[in-house]
Short mmCIF file of C-alpha atoms in Angstrom, two decimals:
data_model
loop_
_atom_site.label_atom_id
_atom_site.label_comp_id
_atom_site.label_asym_id
_atom_site.label_seq_id
_atom_site.Cartn_x
_atom_site.Cartn_y
_atom_site.Cartn_z
CA MET A 1 -7.90 -80.07 -41.58
CA MET A 2 -5.97 -76.79 -41.59
CA CYS A 3 -7.81 -73.63 -42.52
CA ARG A 4 -5.76 -70.58 -43.53
CA ARG A 5 -8.71 -68.68 -44.91
CA PRO A 6 -10.21 -65.53 -43.35
CA HIS A 7 -12.31 -65.76 -40.19
CA LYS A 8 -15.56 -66.37 -42.09
CA LEU A 9 -14.03 -69.34 -43.85
CA ARG A 10 -12.67 -70.69 -40.56
CA ALA A 11 -16.24 -70.63 -39.22
CA LEU A 12 -17.29 -72.49 -42.36
CA CYS A 13 -14.61 -75.12 -41.74
CA ARG A 14 -15.83 -75.63 -38.19
CA SER A 15 -19.36 -76.19 -39.54
CA ALA A 16 -18.02 -78.78 -41.97
CA ILE A 17 -16.38 -80.66 -39.06
CA LEU A 18 -19.64 -80.68 -37.11
CA LEU A 19 -21.60 -82.69 -39.66
CA PRO A 20 -19.81 -86.08 -39.60
CA THR A 21 -19.60 -85.88 -35.79
CA ALA A 22 -23.38 -85.57 -35.56
CA ALA A 23 -23.76 -88.50 -37.95
CA VAL A 24 -21.60 -90.69 -35.70
CA LEU A 25 -23.65 -89.70 -32.67
CA ALA A 26 -26.84 -90.65 -34.51
CA GLN A 27 -25.44 -94.15 -35.14
CA LEU A 28 -24.45 -94.59 -31.48
CA ALA A 29 -27.93 -93.63 -30.24
CA PRO A 30 -30.53 -95.34 -32.44
CA THR A 31 -33.19 -95.15 -29.73
CA THR A 32 -33.09 -91.36 -29.38
CA PRO A 33 -36.46 -89.91 -28.25
CA THR A 34 -38.52 -88.32 -31.01
CA ALA A 35 -38.32 -84.79 -29.55
CA LEU A 36 -34.53 -84.96 -29.26
CA GLU A 37 -34.18 -86.38 -32.76
CA THR A 38 -36.35 -83.57 -34.11
CA SER A 39 -34.17 -80.98 -32.40
CA ARG A 40 -31.02 -82.66 -33.73
CA GLN A 41 -32.33 -82.68 -37.30
CA THR A 42 -33.31 -79.03 -37.04
CA MET A 43 -29.86 -78.16 -35.74
CA LEU A 44 -28.16 -80.11 -38.54
CA GLN A 45 -30.31 -78.47 -41.20
CA LYS A 46 -29.51 -75.04 -39.81
CA ALA A 47 -25.79 -75.86 -39.68
CA PHE A 48 -25.92 -77.00 -43.31
CA ALA A 49 -27.86 -73.93 -44.43
CA ASP A 50 -25.76 -71.40 -42.50
CA SER A 51 -22.43 -72.84 -43.55
CA GLN A 52 -23.43 -73.17 -47.19
CA GLN A 53 -24.89 -69.67 -47.26
CA LEU A 54 -21.61 -68.36 -45.89
CA THR A 55 -19.72 -70.34 -48.51
CA GLU A 56 -21.83 -68.90 -51.32
CA GLN A 57 -21.47 -65.34 -50.04
CA TYR A 58 -17.70 -65.68 -49.78
CA ALA A 59 -17.48 -67.31 -53.21
CA THR A 60 -19.54 -64.46 -54.70
CA ALA A 61 -17.16 -61.91 -53.17
CA LEU A 62 -14.18 -63.80 -54.57
CA ALA A 63 -15.80 -63.92 -58.02
CA ALA A 64 -16.34 -60.16 -58.00
CA ARG A 65 -12.72 -59.56 -57.03
CA GLU A 66 -11.57 -62.05 -59.66
CA ALA A 67 -13.54 -60.19 -62.36
CA ALA A 68 -12.10 -56.84 -61.26
CA LEU A 69 -8.54 -58.17 -61.36
CA SER A 70 -9.08 -59.70 -64.79
CA ALA A 71 -10.46 -56.44 -66.14
CA ALA A 72 -7.37 -54.64 -64.79
CA GLY A 73 -5.04 -57.17 -66.44
CA HIS A 74 -3.77 -58.80 -63.20
CA TYR A 75 -4.34 -62.32 -64.50
CA GLU A 76 -2.03 -64.20 -62.11
CA GLU A 77 -3.69 -62.70 -59.05
CA ALA A 78 -7.13 -63.32 -60.58
CA ALA A 79 -6.16 -66.97 -61.05
CA ARG A 80 -5.39 -67.25 -57.33
CA PHE A 81 -8.84 -65.90 -56.48
CA GLN A 82 -10.39 -68.37 -58.93
CA LYS A 83 -8.55 -71.28 -57.28
CA ARG A 84 -9.73 -70.20 -53.82
CA ARG A 85 -13.32 -69.96 -55.09
CA GLU A 86 -13.13 -73.45 -56.59
CA GLU A 87 -11.84 -74.79 -53.26
CA LEU A 88 -14.87 -73.32 -51.49
CA THR A 89 -17.27 -74.77 -54.04
CA ALA A 90 -15.67 -78.21 -53.63
CA LEU A 91 -16.51 -78.26 -49.92
CA TYR A 92 -20.12 -79.12 -50.77
CA SER A 93 -19.56 -81.05 -54.00
CA ASP A 94 -20.38 -84.41 -52.34
CA VAL A 95 -23.40 -83.18 -50.35
CA PRO A 96 -26.90 -83.36 -51.97
CA ARG A 97 -28.03 -79.83 -52.77
CA ALA A 98 -31.62 -80.53 -51.73
CA THR A 99 -30.37 -81.20 -48.18
CA THR A 100 -27.86 -78.41 -47.73
CA SER A 101 -29.98 -75.66 -49.26
CA ALA A 102 -32.99 -76.18 -46.99
CA LEU A 103 -33.57 -73.14 -44.75
CA PRO A 104 -35.12 -74.16 -41.40
CA LEU A 105 -37.85 -71.94 -39.95
CA PRO A 106 -36.87 -72.20 -36.26
CA LEU A 107 -39.82 -72.04 -33.90
CA ALA A 108 -37.57 -70.73 -31.13
CA SER A 109 -37.21 -67.39 -32.95
CA ALA A 110 -40.82 -67.16 -34.17
CA ARG A 111 -43.46 -64.80 -32.80
CA LEU A 112 -46.55 -66.75 -31.75
CA ALA A 113 -50.11 -65.60 -32.43
CA GLY A 114 -53.46 -66.61 -30.96
CA SER A 115 -53.48 -69.80 -28.90
CA ALA A 116 -50.30 -71.24 -30.47
CA GLN A 117 -47.61 -72.71 -28.23
CA VAL A 118 -44.18 -74.26 -28.85
CA ALA A 119 -42.75 -77.25 -26.98
CA SER A 120 -39.83 -79.48 -28.04
CA GLU A 121 -39.55 -77.70 -31.42
CA THR A 122 -43.20 -78.51 -32.16
CA LEU A 123 -45.93 -75.94 -32.83
CA SER A 124 -49.25 -76.94 -31.23
CA THR A 125 -52.53 -75.80 -29.60
CA LEU A 126 -53.73 -74.16 -32.83
CA ARG A 127 -57.28 -73.97 -31.57
CA SER A 128 -58.43 -70.47 -32.55
CA SER A 129 -58.55 -68.78 -35.93
CA GLY A 130 -55.40 -66.79 -36.68
CA SER A 131 -53.21 -68.91 -34.41
CA GLY A 132 -49.75 -69.70 -35.67
CA ALA A 133 -46.22 -68.35 -35.97
CA GLU A 134 -44.49 -65.44 -37.67
CA TRP A 135 -40.80 -65.10 -38.59
CA PRO A 136 -39.92 -61.38 -38.81
CA GLN A 137 -37.22 -60.35 -41.28
CA PHE A 138 -36.22 -63.91 -42.11
CA ARG A 139 -32.96 -63.79 -44.09
CA LEU A 140 -32.86 -65.67 -47.39
CA THR A 141 -31.64 -65.35 -50.95
CA PRO A 142 -34.46 -63.94 -53.15
CA GLY A 143 -35.98 -66.63 -55.36
CA SER A 144 -38.65 -69.35 -55.44
CA TYR A 145 -39.08 -71.72 -52.51
CA HIS A 146 -41.31 -74.59 -51.39
CA LEU A 147 -42.55 -74.69 -47.80
CA GLU A 148 -42.13 -78.16 -46.29
CA MET A 149 -43.19 -79.39 -42.84
CA GLU A 150 -44.27 -82.45 -40.86
CA ALA A 151 -47.77 -82.30 -39.40
CA SER A 152 -50.12 -84.39 -37.27
CA MET A 153 -53.81 -83.91 -36.50
CA LEU A 154 -55.93 -85.94 -34.05
CA PRO A 155 -59.20 -85.47 -32.14
CA ALA A 156 -58.69 -83.91 -28.74
CA PRO A 157 -59.28 -86.15 -25.68
CA ALA A 158 -62.94 -86.41 -24.75
CA THR A 159 -62.21 -84.79 -21.41
CA PHE A 160 -60.96 -81.65 -23.12
CA SER A 161 -64.15 -80.48 -24.76
CA THR A 162 -67.62 -81.89 -25.34
CA ARG A 163 -69.09 -78.75 -26.90
CA PHE A 164 -67.30 -79.08 -30.25
CA ARG A 165 -66.90 -81.84 -32.77
CA PRO A 166 -63.42 -82.79 -34.04
CA GLN A 167 -62.61 -81.98 -37.65
CA ASP A 168 -60.91 -84.43 -40.02
CA MET A 169 -59.04 -81.69 -41.87
CA ALA A 170 -57.41 -78.37 -40.88
CA GLU A 171 -56.65 -75.43 -43.18
CA LEU A 172 -53.78 -73.01 -42.61
CA GLU A 173 -52.31 -70.21 -44.69
CA PHE A 174 -48.65 -69.43 -45.41
CA SER A 175 -47.77 -65.99 -46.77
CA GLU A 176 -45.28 -63.17 -46.85
CA VAL A 177 -46.28 -60.16 -44.76
CA THR A 178 -45.54 -56.78 -46.32
CA SER A 179 -46.29 -53.20 -45.37
CA LEU A 180 -44.61 -51.66 -48.41
CA ALA A 181 -47.02 -49.24 -50.03
CA GLY A 182 -47.66 -49.68 -53.73
CA THR A 183 -46.66 -53.34 -53.94
CA ALA A 184 -48.95 -56.10 -55.10
CA THR A 185 -50.76 -58.21 -52.52
CA PRO A 186 -48.48 -61.17 -51.72
CA THR A 187 -49.58 -64.65 -52.71
CA ARG A 188 -51.13 -66.74 -49.92
CA PHE A 189 -50.68 -70.50 -50.03
CA PRO A 190 -53.21 -72.84 -48.40
CA VAL A 191 -51.78 -75.60 -46.20
CA VAL A 192 -54.09 -78.59 -45.64
CA ILE A 193 -53.47 -81.00 -42.74
CA ARG A 194 -55.49 -84.22 -42.66
CA GLN A 195 -56.23 -86.47 -39.71
CA SER A 196 -53.44 -88.85 -38.67
CA THR A 197 -53.80 -92.52 -37.78
CA ASP A 198 -52.12 -92.17 -34.36
CA GLU A 199 -50.18 -89.69 -32.25
CA THR A 200 -46.78 -90.88 -33.52
CA THR A 201 -47.59 -90.41 -37.20
CA PHE A 202 -46.46 -87.17 -38.87
CA THR A 203 -47.14 -86.52 -42.56
CA THR A 204 -44.74 -84.49 -44.72
CA ILE A 205 -46.51 -81.58 -46.46
CA ARG A 206 -45.09 -79.40 -49.21
CA VAL A 207 -46.67 -76.28 -50.75
CA GLY A 208 -45.48 -73.71 -53.26
CA PRO A 209 -43.40 -72.63 -54.96
CA MET A 210 -43.52 -69.12 -53.50
CA THR A 211 -41.34 -66.33 -54.92
CA PHE A 212 -39.61 -63.87 -52.60
CA THR A 213 -38.15 -60.66 -54.02
CA HIS A 214 -36.75 -59.31 -50.75
CA ALA A 215 -33.75 -60.61 -48.80
CA THR A 216 -35.47 -60.22 -45.41
CA PRO A 217 -39.20 -61.01 -45.78
CA THR A 218 -41.55 -61.52 -42.84
CA LEU A 219 -43.21 -64.94 -43.11
CA ARG A 220 -46.43 -66.09 -41.45
CA LEU A 221 -48.20 -69.44 -40.97
CA VAL A 222 -51.65 -69.22 -39.33
CA THR A 223 -54.91 -71.13 -39.15
CA THR A 224 -57.88 -69.84 -41.17
CA ALA A 225 -60.50 -71.38 -38.85
CA SER A 226 -60.89 -72.61 -35.25
CA TYR A 227 -60.17 -76.21 -34.22
CA PRO A 228 -61.03 -76.39 -30.50
CA ALA A 229 -61.69 -80.16 -30.59
CA ASN A 230 -58.45 -81.14 -32.36
CA VAL A 231 -54.81 -81.51 -31.45
CA ILE A 232 -52.65 -80.12 -34.30
CA ARG A 233 -48.86 -80.44 -34.17
CA ILE A 234 -46.34 -79.07 -36.70
CA ARG A 235 -42.57 -79.56 -36.73
CA ASN A 236 -39.51 -79.40 -39.01
CA LEU A 237 -40.68 -76.34 -40.94
CA ARG A 238 -38.24 -75.40 -43.71
CA LEU A 239 -37.97 -73.58 -47.02
CA ILE A 240 -36.48 -75.51 -49.94
CA PRO A 241 -35.34 -73.64 -53.07
CA GLN A 242 -37.40 -74.66 -56.09
CA ALA A 243 -34.30 -75.69 -58.05
CA ALA A 244 -33.18 -77.96 -55.21
CA ALA A 245 -36.65 -79.44 -54.79
CA ASN A 246 -36.69 -80.49 -58.44
CA LEU A 247 -33.24 -82.12 -58.49
CA PRO A 248 -33.12 -85.68 -59.93
CA ALA A 249 -32.30 -88.52 -57.57
CA THR A 250 -28.98 -89.37 -59.28
CA PRO A 251 -26.35 -86.59 -59.10
CA ALA A 252 -24.45 -87.92 -62.13
CA GLN A 253 -27.59 -87.84 -64.29
CA ALA A 254 -28.41 -84.36 -63.04
CA THR A 255 -24.94 -83.08 -63.98
CA ALA A 256 -25.11 -84.58 -67.47
CA ALA A 257 -28.58 -83.15 -68.08
CA ALA A 258 -27.46 -79.73 -66.87
CA VAL A 259 -24.46 -79.76 -69.22
CA ASP A 260 -26.58 -80.81 -72.19
CA SER A 261 -29.32 -78.26 -71.53
CA THR A 262 -26.81 -75.47 -70.86
CA GLN A 263 -24.99 -76.13 -74.11
CA ALA A 264 -28.24 -76.24 -76.09
CA LEU A 265 -29.41 -73.00 -74.48
CA GLU A 266 -26.12 -71.27 -75.26
CA GLU A 267 -26.27 -72.40 -78.89
CA ALA A 268 -29.84 -71.11 -79.19
CA ARG A 269 -28.86 -67.80 -77.58
CA LEU A 270 -25.93 -67.26 -79.94
CA SER A 271 -28.09 -68.11 -82.94
CA LEU A 272 -30.74 -65.65 -81.81
CA ILE A 273 -28.17 -62.90 -81.23
CA THR A 274 -26.75 -63.42 -84.73
CA ASP A 275 -30.19 -63.20 -86.33
CA LEU A 276 -31.15 -60.14 -84.29
CA ALA A 277 -27.86 -58.40 -85.09
CA ALA A 278 -28.48 -58.93 -88.81
CA ALA A 279 -31.98 -57.45 -88.48
CA GLN A 280 -30.94 -54.54 -86.26
CA ARG A 281 -27.90 -53.34 -88.16
CA PRO A 282 -29.81 -51.76 -91.08
CA VAL A 283 -32.02 -49.93 -88.59
CA ILE A 284 -29.02 -48.60 -86.69
CA ASP A 285 -27.23 -47.57 -89.88
CA ALA A 286 -30.28 -45.64 -91.04
CA TYR A 287 -30.55 -43.98 -87.64
CA LEU A 288 -26.86 -42.99 -87.71
CA ALA A 289 -27.36 -41.47 -91.17
CA SER A 290 -30.30 -39.45 -89.82
CA LEU A 291 -28.16 -38.19 -86.93
CA ALA A 292 -25.40 -37.14 -89.31
CA LYS A 293 -27.89 -35.24 -91.48
CA LEU A 294 -29.45 -33.60 -88.40
CA ALA A 295 -26.03 -32.46 -87.18
CA THR A 296 -25.47 -30.72 -90.53
CA THR A 297 -28.89 -29.08 -90.83
CA ALA A 298 -29.19 -28.12 -87.14
CA PRO A 299 -25.75 -27.14 -85.77
CA THR A 300 -27.24 -26.22 -82.38
CA LEU A 301 -28.04 -29.89 -81.80
CA LYS A 302 -24.56 -31.11 -82.71
CA SER A 303 -23.52 -31.92 -79.11
CA GLN A 304 -26.62 -34.06 -78.63
CA THR A 305 -26.28 -35.85 -81.95
CA ASP A 306 -22.58 -36.51 -81.29
CA SER A 307 -23.40 -37.99 -77.88
CA GLU A 308 -26.07 -40.24 -79.39
CA THR A 309 -23.74 -41.33 -82.20
CA GLN A 310 -20.98 -42.24 -79.75
CA ARG A 311 -23.37 -44.28 -77.66
CA LEU A 312 -24.64 -46.24 -80.66
CA GLU A 313 -21.08 -46.88 -81.81
CA LYS A 314 -20.29 -48.33 -78.38
CA PHE A 315 -23.36 -50.53 -78.72
CA ILE A 316 -22.07 -51.84 -82.05
CA GLN A 317 -18.56 -52.40 -80.64
CA ARG A 318 -19.98 -54.64 -77.92
CA GLY A 319 -20.95 -57.00 -80.69
CA PHE A 320 -24.68 -57.25 -79.94
CA LYS A 321 -23.92 -59.30 -76.81
CA SER A 322 -27.25 -58.46 -75.23
CA THR A 323 -30.22 -60.40 -76.55
CA ARG A 324 -32.95 -58.00 -77.64
CA PHE A 325 -36.42 -58.74 -78.96
CA SER A 326 -37.06 -55.22 -80.22
CA PRO A 327 -35.13 -52.42 -81.92
CA PRO A 328 -32.15 -51.17 -79.89
CA THR A 329 -33.28 -49.88 -76.52
CA ALA A 330 -31.82 -46.44 -77.15
CA ILE A 331 -34.05 -45.93 -80.17
CA ALA A 332 -37.11 -47.12 -78.28
CA LEU A 333 -36.32 -44.74 -75.42
CA ILE A 334 -36.01 -41.81 -77.80
CA ALA A 335 -39.42 -42.65 -79.25
CA ARG A 336 -40.85 -42.45 -75.73
CA GLY A 337 -39.17 -39.14 -74.99
CA LEU A 338 -36.26 -40.43 -72.83
CA ASP A 339 -33.54 -39.34 -75.20
CA GLY A 340 -30.04 -38.75 -73.93
CA PHE A 341 -30.02 -41.61 -71.38
CA GLU A 342 -27.62 -44.54 -71.47
CA ASP A 343 -29.35 -47.88 -70.89
CA TRP A 344 -27.54 -50.13 -68.36
CA SER A 345 -29.28 -53.48 -67.95
CA GLY A 346 -28.26 -56.25 -65.58
CA ALA A 347 -26.32 -54.06 -63.17
CA GLN A 348 -25.82 -55.18 -59.54
CA ILE A 349 -25.57 -53.06 -56.41
CA VAL A 350 -22.32 -53.25 -54.42
CA ALA A 351 -23.82 -53.90 -50.98
CA ASP A 352 -20.93 -52.50 -48.97
CA ALA A 353 -20.77 -49.28 -51.01
CA VAL A 354 -24.18 -47.75 -50.23
CA THR A 355 -23.44 -44.29 -48.85
CA ALA A 356 -27.06 -43.05 -48.63
CA GLY A 357 -30.56 -44.10 -49.59
CA ASP A 358 -30.15 -42.36 -52.94
CA ARG A 359 -26.39 -42.89 -53.45
CA PHE A 360 -24.64 -46.19 -54.05
CA THR A 361 -22.22 -48.03 -56.32
CA VAL A 362 -23.20 -50.55 -58.99
CA LEU A 363 -21.23 -53.17 -60.88
CA HIS A 364 -21.90 -52.97 -64.62
CA GLU A 365 -19.87 -54.75 -67.30
CA ASN A 366 -17.14 -55.56 -64.72
CA GLN A 367 -16.75 -51.91 -63.74
CA LYS A 368 -17.92 -50.08 -60.62
CA TRP A 369 -19.83 -46.83 -61.03
CA PRO A 370 -21.00 -44.36 -58.34
CA ILE A 371 -24.70 -43.59 -58.83
CA ARG A 372 -27.05 -40.93 -57.51
CA LEU A 373 -30.78 -41.30 -58.05
CA LEU A 374 -32.18 -38.53 -60.20
CA TRP A 375 -34.82 -36.05 -58.96
CA LEU A 376 -34.81 -36.92 -55.27
CA SER A 377 -32.72 -36.51 -52.14
CA CYS A 378 -32.49 -38.68 -49.01
CA PRO A 379 -31.09 -37.22 -45.78
CA PRO A 380 -27.41 -38.06 -45.31
CA PRO A 381 -26.73 -40.84 -42.76
CA GLU A 382 -23.69 -39.11 -41.22
CA PRO A 383 -24.00 -36.33 -38.59
CA ASP A 384 -21.35 -34.09 -40.14
CA ALA A 385 -22.48 -34.53 -43.75
CA ALA A 386 -23.46 -31.59 -45.89
CA GLY A 387 -27.15 -31.39 -46.62
CA LEU A 388 -28.42 -32.67 -43.26
CA LYS A 389 -29.80 -29.28 -42.26
CA THR A 390 -31.45 -28.82 -45.67
CA ALA A 391 -33.05 -32.27 -45.50
CA ALA A 392 -34.41 -31.57 -42.01
CA SER A 393 -35.91 -28.31 -43.26
CA GLN A 394 -37.53 -29.97 -46.29
CA PHE A 395 -39.21 -32.60 -44.10
CA GLY A 396 -39.98 -30.12 -41.30
CA ILE A 397 -38.17 -32.20 -38.65
CA GLU A 398 -35.18 -31.87 -36.34
CA GLU A 399 -31.68 -32.63 -37.59
CA ASP A 400 -31.39 -35.64 -35.25
CA ASP A 401 -34.59 -37.06 -36.73
CA ALA A 402 -33.34 -36.37 -40.26
CA LEU A 403 -30.17 -38.31 -39.41
CA THR A 404 -32.32 -41.25 -38.25
CA VAL A 405 -34.29 -41.16 -41.50
CA GLY A 406 -31.06 -41.04 -43.52
CA ARG A 407 -29.69 -44.14 -41.82
CA ALA A 408 -32.99 -45.97 -42.26
CA ALA A 409 -33.04 -45.02 -45.96
CA ARG A 410 -29.50 -46.36 -46.44
CA GLU A 411 -30.39 -49.68 -44.77
CA PHE A 412 -33.61 -49.88 -46.80
CA THR A 413 -31.84 -49.38 -50.13
CA THR A 414 -29.12 -51.88 -49.23
CA ALA A 415 -31.61 -54.62 -48.33
CA TYR A 416 -34.12 -53.83 -51.10
CA LEU A 417 -31.65 -53.79 -54.00
CA ARG A 418 -29.32 -56.57 -52.85
CA ASP A 419 -28.99 -59.42 -55.38
CA LYS A 420 -31.52 -57.85 -57.77
CA PRO A 421 -30.88 -57.18 -61.47
CA LEU A 422 -31.01 -53.40 -61.94
CA ARG A 423 -31.86 -51.42 -65.02
CA LEU A 424 -30.45 -47.90 -64.96
CA LEU A 425 -31.12 -45.07 -67.39
CA VAL A 426 -28.02 -42.92 -66.90
CA ARG A 427 -27.37 -39.31 -67.84
CA PRO A 428 -24.25 -39.21 -70.07
CA VAL A 429 -22.91 -36.09 -68.32
CA ARG A 430 -21.30 -37.00 -64.96
CA ASP A 431 -21.12 -34.88 -61.80
CA LYS A 432 -17.83 -33.21 -60.92
CA ASP A 433 -16.86 -36.16 -58.69
CA GLY A 434 -17.66 -38.68 -61.44
CA THR A 435 -21.07 -39.72 -60.05
CA ALA A 436 -23.72 -40.63 -62.62
CA ALA A 437 -27.32 -39.43 -62.22
CA ALA A 438 -29.77 -42.19 -63.09
CA LEU A 439 -33.33 -43.43 -63.11
CA LEU A 440 -33.52 -46.89 -61.54
CA PHE A 441 -36.12 -49.43 -62.69
CA LEU A 442 -36.97 -52.78 -61.07
CA SER A 443 -39.10 -55.51 -62.59
CA ASP A 444 -41.39 -55.78 -59.55
CA VAL A 445 -42.02 -52.11 -58.65
CA GLY A 446 -41.02 -50.03 -61.68
CA LEU A 447 -39.21 -46.77 -60.88
CA TYR A 448 -37.36 -47.18 -57.56
CA GLN A 449 -37.52 -43.44 -56.90
CA ASN A 450 -41.25 -43.96 -56.36
CA VAL A 451 -40.58 -46.42 -53.53
CA LEU A 452 -38.31 -44.04 -51.59
CA ILE A 453 -40.83 -41.21 -51.98
CA GLU A 454 -43.77 -43.41 -50.91
CA GLN A 455 -41.95 -44.64 -47.80
CA GLY A 456 -41.09 -41.12 -46.63
CA PHE A 457 -37.34 -41.64 -47.04
CA SER A 458 -36.84 -38.90 -49.61
CA THR A 459 -38.11 -35.59 -50.92
CA LEU A 460 -38.55 -34.60 -54.54
CA GLN A 461 -35.81 -32.45 -56.06
CA ALA A 462 -37.29 -31.10 -59.29
CA PRO A 463 -34.82 -29.93 -61.96
CA PRO A 464 -34.58 -26.22 -62.85
CA LYS A 465 -37.45 -24.97 -64.98
CA ALA A 466 -34.94 -23.75 -67.55
CA LEU A 467 -33.94 -27.35 -68.25
CA LYS A 468 -36.03 -28.69 -71.11
CA LEU A 469 -37.44 -32.15 -70.43
CA GLY A 470 -39.02 -34.65 -72.75
CA THR A 471 -42.62 -35.81 -72.44
CA ALA A 472 -41.66 -39.04 -70.67
CA GLU A 473 -39.45 -37.21 -68.14
CA LYS A 474 -42.24 -34.75 -67.35
CA SER A 475 -44.64 -37.64 -66.84
CA LEU A 476 -42.28 -39.38 -64.41
CA LEU A 477 -41.70 -36.15 -62.49
CA ASP A 478 -45.44 -35.47 -62.21
CA ALA A 479 -45.96 -39.02 -60.88
CA LEU A 480 -43.22 -38.51 -58.27
CA SER A 481 -44.75 -35.21 -57.17
CA HIS A 482 -48.17 -36.85 -56.79
CA ARG A 483 -46.71 -39.73 -54.76
CA GLN A 484 -45.00 -37.29 -52.42
CA THR A 485 -48.29 -35.46 -51.82
CA VAL A 486 -50.01 -38.76 -51.06
CA ALA A 487 -47.19 -39.84 -48.71
CA GLN A 488 -47.44 -36.56 -46.76
CA LYS A 489 -51.17 -37.11 -46.17
CA ARG A 490 -51.12 -40.91 -45.60
CA GLN A 491 -52.66 -42.24 -42.40
CA PRO A 492 -50.88 -43.55 -40.49
CA PRO A 493 -47.99 -41.35 -41.67
CA VAL A 494 -44.81 -42.97 -42.99
CA GLY A 495 -41.08 -42.31 -42.66
CA ALA A 496 -40.04 -38.73 -42.02
CA TRP A 497 -43.62 -37.52 -42.33
CA ALA A 498 -44.46 -39.54 -39.21
CA LEU A 499 -41.65 -37.76 -37.35
CA LYS A 500 -43.02 -34.42 -38.53
CA VAL A 501 -46.41 -35.29 -37.02
CA GLU A 502 -44.74 -36.17 -33.73
CA ALA A 503 -42.81 -32.88 -33.75
CA THR A 504 -45.99 -30.84 -34.14
CA LYS A 505 -47.84 -32.47 -31.21
#
């Protein structure tokens, strides 16, 4: 099998060669010891997961390039990218998704807590409360997953302890660990292990689904009570995407059902869009008439009314492609005092184009746009960048420390926004270099500016007092100012404020 693809794809090809070789070895050694077989299965699952994850990442990059070429009119070159992407997808077309998409939780890389120990890829000696394992910054694709494992529980030998009575059931807890201020308390899932019939019997346990919104969460599995008179063993821990866990047994049936449901959903969506467009158009026409009248009666507002008219005309030209369950977003924003903003929904961050914690590039409607977050400023991550001295002064820290904070802010934004749908409210007037100033909203945390302020990665940059702001803008600014005051006084201190405390000692 020749592989002329880039180095990442060559690594993928090598992973694909590994799988049938391992299968042959399994047939030649049917009496493999349990511990070795467990290690082999873990290795195979990791090879599947790593190689498929690489495939998906590469295919996503090809799709983005394909879309950009199509938008620029280079259709022949875009077709070549499409063909390459289809070749990558075909590599796993014959492999059950529920197997390849499982993400092993390797015990070798886990941090142990309490009395927990690991031997032969098996977690054991969970005798004290809080014993277990933690996987820091485990990389996954945000989404919903089931936790699956094999577990065994038996009474400890009589010689081990006579002071305690064995239990017939053990309770553990699986959760995501977070230290991000202002986020909701993560869901904790109970894991119940019941007594086994003998020491060779392991029972498969599945809990969830659990939704992860970050690409690198810290995961933890610990006991909620003490079990000094029991022997508890856990192996083959893995995360299975909810979609994969619910796949039907027959791939052909699953494909047919997916096609039917997708077609029905698309028909329903188009019907809904048509009905909504018919209901919205009279509202928009009336609003346009009001703008035209306002431009005549109040000439000083002509630039603002012209900008709003142009934006609504663009909305109409798009053909009501976005499904809306309310009047056009622009009108709703104006009612709340956020007039003058363009509403960009469903944008995606370009992960390799994040230049600072508050500056990055997004992909919206097949076009890339440089963005700067409105009303705040993160230190620049480069030593010779303009603004480093100012940022250090605003935080009250040294320039070297400000540089460290700037790099941490860039990494934080990259990881936090990766693969998330972004909603941007963009100022229509661009900076001199073409950058757009925007408010960024996320479904899980609201205004993203709040997160950077709360974590000590940024300082508030209030607009000039001469600039007239609407009620909603003033409210958002006041909230940012309050969050910065709280972040400065938080104990223990966070981000750059922690470095300021160290500098004053």
